[in-house]
Amino acid sequence: MKNVRIVAALLSGLLWTSCHFTEEIHLNEDGSGSISLSFDGSQLLSLSDSATVAEQPKRLDSIVRFSDVLDEKRDSIQKLPPEEQERLEKLRPYEMRMITDHEAGEMRFILSRKFREISEVGDAFNAFQDAGALDPAKGENTPMEPTDQVTQSTEVVYSFKGNTFSRRGIVVDSVLHQQRIDSLRGSESFLEESTYKLQIHFPRKVQAANVENATLSMDGKTLFYEVPFLQYLLKPEALDLEVILED
């Protein structure tokens, strides 16, 4: 579980290299399903701390369950402000699979969770960023210090009712969001090739979608939609989506 600290180290490098996120959702007929956010961090290997990398096996495929981490660090977390405790508690349903192969230059992270209905799921990208706040290597008796990201500036709201699925990105703190937009200045060129892709598997065929550039699988049940990552960072509504399924 020591690899969680690598997440924190690498998140700081996201704005200085191209990166590709894929948000994948599987929906069942009863509204239950799963969501995952995968991140290809292979290009970040060169930016990671050499001492930290040296501690890791050459090839590693491991899973961190955040419910276990939260339970182990319960005493330390209880010393944090209530709002930050609540933020970390949102990680409980998630697990993180981490695949690293230093010789092959491969590094991938897959954050995932199951849900009874998709409306209970928050922003997977926010959860990915928050995952770096938990460092099992510090031990459960080591006090945790508040981070500077207690409040996220955006949120994602999902809905799946009847034949209609929707995904809506909203700005919940306009002042903080503007500050984060300002912090992106100077990194635009590094993010030009970065992407954020949606891949949504429905229980029935798609009848219509409100975005022109979306594509469908051969059976018509999986929708693919992609936007530049920088566009999504600036405007969370860039991935707003409404899909109508066949009866």
C-alpha positions as YAML, in Angstrom:
chain: A
units: angstrom
residues:
- id: 1
  name: MET
  ca: [0.00, 0.00, 0.00]
- id: 2
  name: LYS
  ca: [3.05, 2.26, 0.02]
- id: 3
  name: ASN
  ca: [2.35, 3.08, -3.61]
- id: 4
  name: VAL
  ca: [-0.37, 5.56, -2.67]
- id: 5
  name: ARG
  ca: [2.35, 8.11, -1.96]
- id: 6
  name: ILE
  ca: [3.45, 7.79, -5.59]
- id: 7
  name: VAL
  ca: [0.02, 9.08, -6.58]
- id: 8
  name: ALA
  ca: [0.60, 12.23, -4.53]
- id: 9
  name: ALA
  ca: [4.05, 12.74, -6.04]
- id: 10
  name: LEU
  ca: [2.88, 12.24, -9.60]
- id: 11
  name: LEU
  ca: [-0.23, 14.41, -9.34]
- id: 12
  name: SER
  ca: [2.05, 17.42, -9.06]
- id: 13
  name: GLY
  ca: [3.47, 16.55, -12.46]
- id: 14
  name: LEU
  ca: [0.20, 16.25, -14.33]
- id: 15
  name: LEU
  ca: [0.39, 19.76, -15.74]
- id: 16
  name: TRP
  ca: [3.89, 19.30, -17.11]
- id: 17
  name: THR
  ca: [3.39, 16.39, -19.48]
- id: 18
  name: SER
  ca: [0.65, 15.00, -21.70]
- id: 19
  name: CYS
  ca: [-1.75, 12.69, -19.87]
- id: 20
  name: HIS
  ca: [-4.77, 10.66, -20.84]
- id: 21
  name: PHE
  ca: [-7.76, 9.87, -18.64]
- id: 22
  name: THR
  ca: [-10.54, 7.41, -19.46]
- id: 23
  name: GLU
  ca: [-13.73, 7.50, -17.41]
- id: 24
  name: GLU
  ca: [-15.55, 4.22, -17.96]
- id: 25
  name: ILE
  ca: [-19.06, 3.47, -16.70]
- id: 26
  name: HIS
  ca: [-20.94, 0.17, -16.79]
- id: 27
  name: LEU
  ca: [-24.70, 0.51, -16.24]
- id: 28
  name: ASN
  ca: [-27.08, -2.36, -15.51]
- id: 29
  name: GLU
  ca: [-30.80, -2.35, -16.22]
- id: 30
  name: ASP
  ca: [-31.64, -1.81, -12.54]
- id: 31
  name: GLY
  ca: [-29.41, 1.30, -12.40]
- id: 32
  name: SER
  ca: [-26.52, -0.33, -10.54]
- id: 33
  name: GLY
  ca: [-23.08, -0.61, -12.02]
- id: 34
  name: SER
  ca: [-19.48, 0.49, -11.72]
- id: 35
  name: ILE
  ca: [-17.27, 3.44, -12.63]
- id: 36
  name: SER
  ca: [-13.53, 3.64, -13.14]
- id: 37
  name: LEU
  ca: [-11.06, 6.36, -13.99]
- id: 38
  name: SER
  ca: [-7.87, 5.10, -15.60]
- id: 39
  name: PHE
  ca: [-4.77, 7.22, -15.99]
- id: 40
  name: ASP
  ca: [-1.76, 6.41, -18.14]
- id: 41
  name: GLY
  ca: [1.15, 7.84, -16.18]
- id: 42
  name: SER
  ca: [3.95, 6.29, -18.22]
- id: 43
  name: GLN
  ca: [5.33, 9.68, -19.28]
- id: 44
  name: LEU
  ca: [5.49, 10.76, -15.64]
- id: 45
  name: LEU
  ca: [8.05, 8.10, -14.74]
- id: 46
  name: SER
  ca: [10.82, 10.45, -15.80]
- id: 47
  name: LEU
  ca: [9.43, 13.13, -13.46]
- id: 48
  name: SER
  ca: [9.06, 10.94, -10.37]
- id: 49
  name: ASP
  ca: [11.56, 11.10, -7.54]
- id: 50
  name: SER
  ca: [14.39, 8.64, -8.25]
- id: 51
  name: ALA
  ca: [14.71, 7.65, -4.58]
- id: 52
  name: THR
  ca: [11.00, 6.81, -4.39]
- id: 53
  name: VAL
  ca: [11.16, 4.80, -7.61]
- id: 54
  name: ALA
  ca: [14.22, 2.91, -6.38]
- id: 55
  name: GLU
  ca: [12.22, 1.60, -3.42]
- id: 56
  name: GLN
  ca: [9.68, -0.05, -5.74]
- id: 57
  name: PRO
  ca: [9.93, -3.49, -7.38]
- id: 58
  name: LYS
  ca: [10.73, -3.48, -11.09]
- id: 59
  name: ARG
  ca: [7.27, -4.87, -11.81]
- id: 60
  name: LEU
  ca: [4.29, -4.27, -9.56]
- id: 61
  name: ASP
  ca: [0.56, -4.88, -9.88]
- id: 62
  name: SER
  ca: [-1.20, -4.02, -6.65]
- id: 63
  name: ILE
  ca: [-4.58, -2.89, -5.34]
- id: 64
  name: VAL
  ca: [-5.22, -0.40, -2.53]
- id: 65
  name: ARG
  ca: [-8.69, -0.44, -0.95]
- id: 66
  name: PHE
  ca: [-9.32, 2.96, 0.56]
- id: 67
  name: SER
  ca: [-11.75, 1.55, 3.11]
- id: 68
  name: ASP
  ca: [-8.78, -0.28, 4.64]
- id: 69
  name: VAL
  ca: [-6.57, 2.82, 4.56]
- id: 70
  name: LEU
  ca: [-9.28, 4.98, 6.17]
- id: 71
  name: ASP
  ca: [-9.81, 2.43, 8.93]
- id: 72
  name: GLU
  ca: [-6.07, 2.13, 9.60]
- id: 73
  name: LYS
  ca: [-5.65, 5.91, 9.81]
- id: 74
  name: ARG
  ca: [-8.90, 6.57, 11.67]
- id: 75
  name: ASP
  ca: [-7.26, 8.20, 14.72]
- id: 76
  name: SER
  ca: [-5.18, 10.54, 12.58]
- id: 77
  name: ILE
  ca: [-8.08, 11.48, 10.31]
- id: 78
  name: GLN
  ca: [-10.27, 12.36, 13.31]
- id: 79
  name: LYS
  ca: [-7.82, 15.17, 14.14]
- id: 80
  name: LEU
  ca: [-8.50, 16.88, 10.81]
- id: 81
  name: PRO
  ca: [-11.17, 19.55, 10.28]
- id: 82
  name: PRO
  ca: [-14.67, 18.05, 9.76]
- id: 83
  name: GLU
  ca: [-14.88, 19.19, 6.15]
- id: 84
  name: GLU
  ca: [-11.63, 17.41, 5.29]
- id: 85
  name: GLN
  ca: [-12.72, 14.28, 7.12]
- id: 86
  name: GLU
  ca: [-15.84, 14.28, 4.96]
- id: 87
  name: ARG
  ca: [-13.76, 14.72, 1.80]
- id: 88
  name: LEU
  ca: [-11.54, 11.75, 2.63]
- id: 89
  name: GLU
  ca: [-14.50, 9.60, 3.66]
- id: 90
  name: LYS
  ca: [-15.84, 9.92, 0.10]
- id: 91
  name: LEU
  ca: [-12.91, 7.73, -0.96]
- id: 92
  name: ARG
  ca: [-14.21, 4.75, 1.06]
- id: 93
  name: PRO
  ca: [-16.05, 2.99, -1.82]
- id: 94
  name: TYR
  ca: [-13.01, 3.24, -4.11]
- id: 95
  name: GLU
  ca: [-10.01, 1.05, -4.76]
- id: 96
  name: MET
  ca: [-6.90, 1.91, -6.73]
- id: 97
  name: ARG
  ca: [-5.09, -0.58, -8.94]
- id: 98
  name: MET
  ca: [-1.50, 0.46, -9.67]
- id: 99
  name: ILE
  ca: [0.58, -1.15, -12.38]
- id: 100
  name: THR
  ca: [4.22, -0.14, -12.76]
- id: 101
  name: ASP
  ca: [6.99, -1.64, -14.86]
- id: 102
  name: HIS
  ca: [10.08, 0.56, -14.75]
- id: 103
  name: GLU
  ca: [11.98, -1.40, -17.37]
- id: 104
  name: ALA
  ca: [9.07, -1.23, -19.82]
- id: 105
  name: GLY
  ca: [8.34, 2.40, -18.93]
- id: 106
  name: GLU
  ca: [4.76, 1.57, -17.96]
- id: 107
  name: MET
  ca: [2.72, 3.18, -15.21]
- id: 108
  name: ARG
  ca: [-1.06, 2.99, -14.98]
- id: 109
  name: PHE
  ca: [-3.57, 3.82, -12.27]
- id: 110
  name: ILE
  ca: [-7.19, 2.65, -12.26]
- id: 111
  name: LEU
  ca: [-9.49, 4.14, -9.61]
- id: 112
  name: SER
  ca: [-12.81, 2.28, -9.44]
- id: 113
  name: ARG
  ca: [-15.93, 1.67, -7.40]
- id: 114
  name: LYS
  ca: [-19.33, 0.00, -7.63]
- id: 115
  name: PHE
  ca: [-22.65, 1.75, -7.05]
- id: 116
  name: ARG
  ca: [-26.30, 0.89, -6.46]
- id: 117
  name: GLU
  ca: [-27.37, 3.90, -8.48]
- id: 118
  name: ILE
  ca: [-25.14, 6.30, -10.33]
- id: 119
  name: SER
  ca: [-26.57, 9.40, -8.63]
- id: 120
  name: GLU
  ca: [-24.61, 8.41, -5.50]
- id: 121
  name: VAL
  ca: [-21.31, 8.73, -7.38]
- id: 122
  name: GLY
  ca: [-19.42, 12.01, -7.18]
- id: 123
  name: ASP
  ca: [-16.61, 13.31, -9.36]
- id: 124
  name: ALA
  ca: [-14.15, 10.49, -10.12]
- id: 125
  name: PHE
  ca: [-11.45, 12.95, -11.18]
- id: 126
  name: ASN
  ca: [-11.75, 14.78, -7.85]
- id: 127
  name: ALA
  ca: [-11.49, 11.42, -6.07]
- id: 128
  name: PHE
  ca: [-8.34, 10.63, -8.04]
- id: 129
  name: GLN
  ca: [-6.77, 13.87, -6.86]
- id: 130
  name: ASP
  ca: [-7.92, 13.33, -3.26]
- id: 131
  name: ALA
  ca: [-6.36, 9.85, -3.23]
- id: 132
  name: GLY
  ca: [-2.94, 11.47, -2.90]
- id: 133
  name: ALA
  ca: [-3.88, 12.82, 0.55]
- id: 134
  name: LEU
  ca: [-3.77, 9.32, 2.05]
- id: 135
  name: ASP
  ca: [-0.26, 7.95, 2.57]
- id: 136
  name: PRO
  ca: [-0.26, 4.57, 4.32]
- id: 137
  name: ALA
  ca: [3.55, 4.72, 4.51]
- id: 138
  name: LYS
  ca: [3.27, 7.31, 7.28]
- id: 139
  name: GLY
  ca: [1.53, 4.82, 9.56]
- id: 140
  name: GLU
  ca: [-1.77, 5.13, 11.38]
- id: 141
  name: ASN
  ca: [-0.20, 6.85, 14.39]
- id: 142
  name: THR
  ca: [1.37, 9.66, 12.39]
- id: 143
  name: PRO
  ca: [-0.78, 12.83, 12.47]
- id: 144
  name: MET
  ca: [-2.10, 13.89, 9.11]
- id: 145
  name: GLU
  ca: [-1.91, 17.53, 8.18]
- id: 146
  name: PRO
  ca: [-4.69, 19.38, 6.36]
- id: 147
  name: THR
  ca: [-4.08, 19.78, 2.64]
- id: 148
  name: ASP
  ca: [-4.79, 22.83, 0.52]
- id: 149
  name: GLN
  ca: [-7.54, 21.09, -1.45]
- id: 150
  name: VAL
  ca: [-10.28, 20.66, 1.13]
- id: 151
  name: THR
  ca: [-12.73, 22.19, -1.33]
- id: 152
  name: GLN
  ca: [-12.96, 21.16, -4.96]
- id: 153
  name: SER
  ca: [-14.09, 23.86, -7.37]
- id: 154
  name: THR
  ca: [-16.12, 21.52, -9.59]
- id: 155
  name: GLU
  ca: [-18.42, 18.54, -9.26]
- id: 156
  name: VAL
  ca: [-20.08, 16.01, -11.55]
- id: 157
  name: VAL
  ca: [-23.74, 15.00, -11.22]
- id: 158
  name: TYR
  ca: [-24.95, 11.77, -12.81]
- id: 159
  name: SER
  ca: [-28.50, 10.57, -13.40]
- id: 160
  name: PHE
  ca: [-30.01, 7.45, -14.95]
- id: 161
  name: LYS
  ca: [-33.81, 7.34, -14.91]
- id: 162
  name: GLY
  ca: [-35.97, 5.39, -17.31]
- id: 163
  name: ASN
  ca: [-34.47, 5.74, -20.76]
- id: 164
  name: THR
  ca: [-32.37, 8.82, -19.98]
- id: 165
  name: PHE
  ca: [-28.79, 9.06, -18.78]
- id: 166
  name: SER
  ca: [-27.07, 12.37, -18.06]
- id: 167
  name: ARG
  ca: [-23.67, 13.54, -16.93]
- id: 168
  name: ARG
  ca: [-23.34, 17.18, -15.91]
- id: 169
  name: GLY
  ca: [-20.24, 19.08, -14.77]
- id: 170
  name: ILE
  ca: [-20.80, 22.13, -12.59]
- id: 171
  name: VAL
  ca: [-18.65, 24.80, -10.95]
- id: 172
  name: VAL
  ca: [-19.44, 24.81, -7.23]
- id: 173
  name: ASP
  ca: [-16.94, 27.51, -6.23]
- id: 174
  name: SER
  ca: [-16.43, 30.12, -8.95]
- id: 175
  name: VAL
  ca: [-13.68, 32.01, -7.05]
- id: 176
  name: LEU
  ca: [-11.62, 28.87, -6.41]
- id: 177
  name: HIS
  ca: [-12.22, 27.67, -9.96]
- id: 178
  name: GLN
  ca: [-10.89, 30.93, -11.36]
- id: 179
  name: GLN
  ca: [-7.81, 30.59, -9.16]
- id: 180
  name: ARG
  ca: [-7.19, 27.13, -10.54]
- id: 181
  name: ILE
  ca: [-7.68, 28.36, -14.09]
- id: 182
  name: ASP
  ca: [-5.10, 31.07, -13.41]
- id: 183
  name: SER
  ca: [-2.70, 28.42, -12.11]
- id: 184
  name: LEU
  ca: [-2.84, 26.67, -15.50]
- id: 185
  name: ARG
  ca: [-1.25, 29.62, -17.29]
- id: 186
  name: GLY
  ca: [2.05, 28.61, -18.78]
- id: 187
  name: SER
  ca: [1.19, 24.90, -18.87]
- id: 188
  name: GLU
  ca: [-1.11, 25.00, -21.92]
- id: 189
  name: SER
  ca: [1.56, 23.72, -24.30]
- id: 190
  name: PHE
  ca: [2.20, 20.68, -22.08]
- id: 191
  name: LEU
  ca: [-1.49, 19.79, -22.09]
- id: 192
  name: GLU
  ca: [-2.15, 20.16, -25.81]
- id: 193
  name: GLU
  ca: [-2.06, 16.41, -26.44]
- id: 194
  name: SER
  ca: [-3.82, 15.41, -23.22]
- id: 195
  name: THR
  ca: [-7.33, 13.98, -23.41]
- id: 196
  name: TYR
  ca: [-10.27, 13.01, -21.22]
- id: 197
  name: LYS
  ca: [-12.42, 10.24, -22.66]
- id: 198
  name: LEU
  ca: [-15.83, 8.91, -21.67]
- id: 199
  name: GLN
  ca: [-16.68, 5.28, -22.34]
- id: 200
  name: ILE
  ca: [-20.19, 4.37, -21.19]
- id: 201
  name: HIS
  ca: [-21.70, 0.88, -21.48]
- id: 202
  name: PHE
  ca: [-25.50, 0.89, -21.45]
- id: 203
  name: PRO
  ca: [-27.88, -2.06, -20.92]
- id: 204
  name: ARG
  ca: [-29.73, -1.15, -24.14]
- id: 205
  name: LYS
  ca: [-28.96, 0.45, -27.48]
- id: 206
  name: VAL
  ca: [-28.47, 4.20, -27.68]
- id: 207
  name: GLN
  ca: [-31.23, 5.97, -29.56]
- id: 208
  name: ALA
  ca: [-29.89, 9.53, -29.40]
- id: 209
  name: ALA
  ca: [-27.20, 11.66, -27.75]
- id: 210
  name: ASN
  ca: [-26.91, 15.44, -27.49]
- id: 211
  name: VAL
  ca: [-23.26, 15.62, -28.63]
- id: 212
  name: GLU
  ca: [-22.28, 15.48, -32.29]
- id: 213
  name: ASN
  ca: [-18.83, 13.91, -31.96]
- id: 214
  name: ALA
  ca: [-19.86, 10.91, -29.87]
- id: 215
  name: THR
  ca: [-19.40, 7.47, -31.46]
- id: 216
  name: LEU
  ca: [-21.02, 4.10, -30.76]
- id: 217
  name: SER
  ca: [-19.83, 0.52, -30.64]
- id: 218
  name: MET
  ca: [-21.00, -1.97, -33.26]
- id: 219
  name: ASP
  ca: [-23.84, -3.21, -31.03]
- id: 220
  name: GLY
  ca: [-24.94, 0.37, -30.30]
- id: 221
  name: LYS
  ca: [-24.71, -0.08, -26.52]
- id: 222
  name: THR
  ca: [-21.39, 1.65, -25.77]
- id: 223
  name: LEU
  ca: [-20.86, 5.37, -26.28]
- id: 224
  name: PHE
  ca: [-17.44, 7.00, -26.69]
- id: 225
  name: TYR
  ca: [-16.84, 10.72, -26.29]
- id: 226
  name: GLU
  ca: [-13.56, 12.59, -25.95]
- id: 227
  name: VAL
  ca: [-12.47, 16.19, -25.35]
- id: 228
  name: PRO
  ca: [-9.09, 17.86, -24.79]
- id: 229
  name: PHE
  ca: [-8.11, 17.60, -21.13]
- id: 230
  name: LEU
  ca: [-7.34, 21.32, -20.92]
- id: 231
  name: GLN
  ca: [-10.82, 22.16, -22.20]
- id: 232
  name: TYR
  ca: [-12.33, 19.97, -19.47]
- id: 233
  name: LEU
  ca: [-10.18, 21.59, -16.78]
- id: 234
  name: LEU
  ca: [-11.31, 25.05, -17.87]
- id: 235
  name: LYS
  ca: [-14.96, 24.17, -18.46]
- id: 236
  name: PRO
  ca: [-16.31, 21.09, -16.66]
- id: 237
  name: GLU
  ca: [-19.46, 21.33, -18.78]
- id: 238
  name: ALA
  ca: [-17.36, 20.30, -21.82]
- id: 239
  name: LEU
  ca: [-18.31, 16.69, -21.07]
- id: 240
  name: ASP
  ca: [-21.99, 17.35, -20.39]
- id: 241
  name: LEU
  ca: [-23.95, 14.54, -21.91]
- id: 242
  name: GLU
  ca: [-27.55, 13.39, -22.26]
- id: 243
  name: VAL
  ca: [-28.28, 10.01, -23.80]
- id: 244
  name: ILE
  ca: [-31.64, 8.49, -24.69]
- id: 245
  name: LEU
  ca: [-31.86, 4.71, -24.83]
- id: 246
  name: GLU
  ca: [-34.20, 2.57, -26.86]
- id: 247
  name: ASP
  ca: [-37.21, 1.08, -25.07]
...
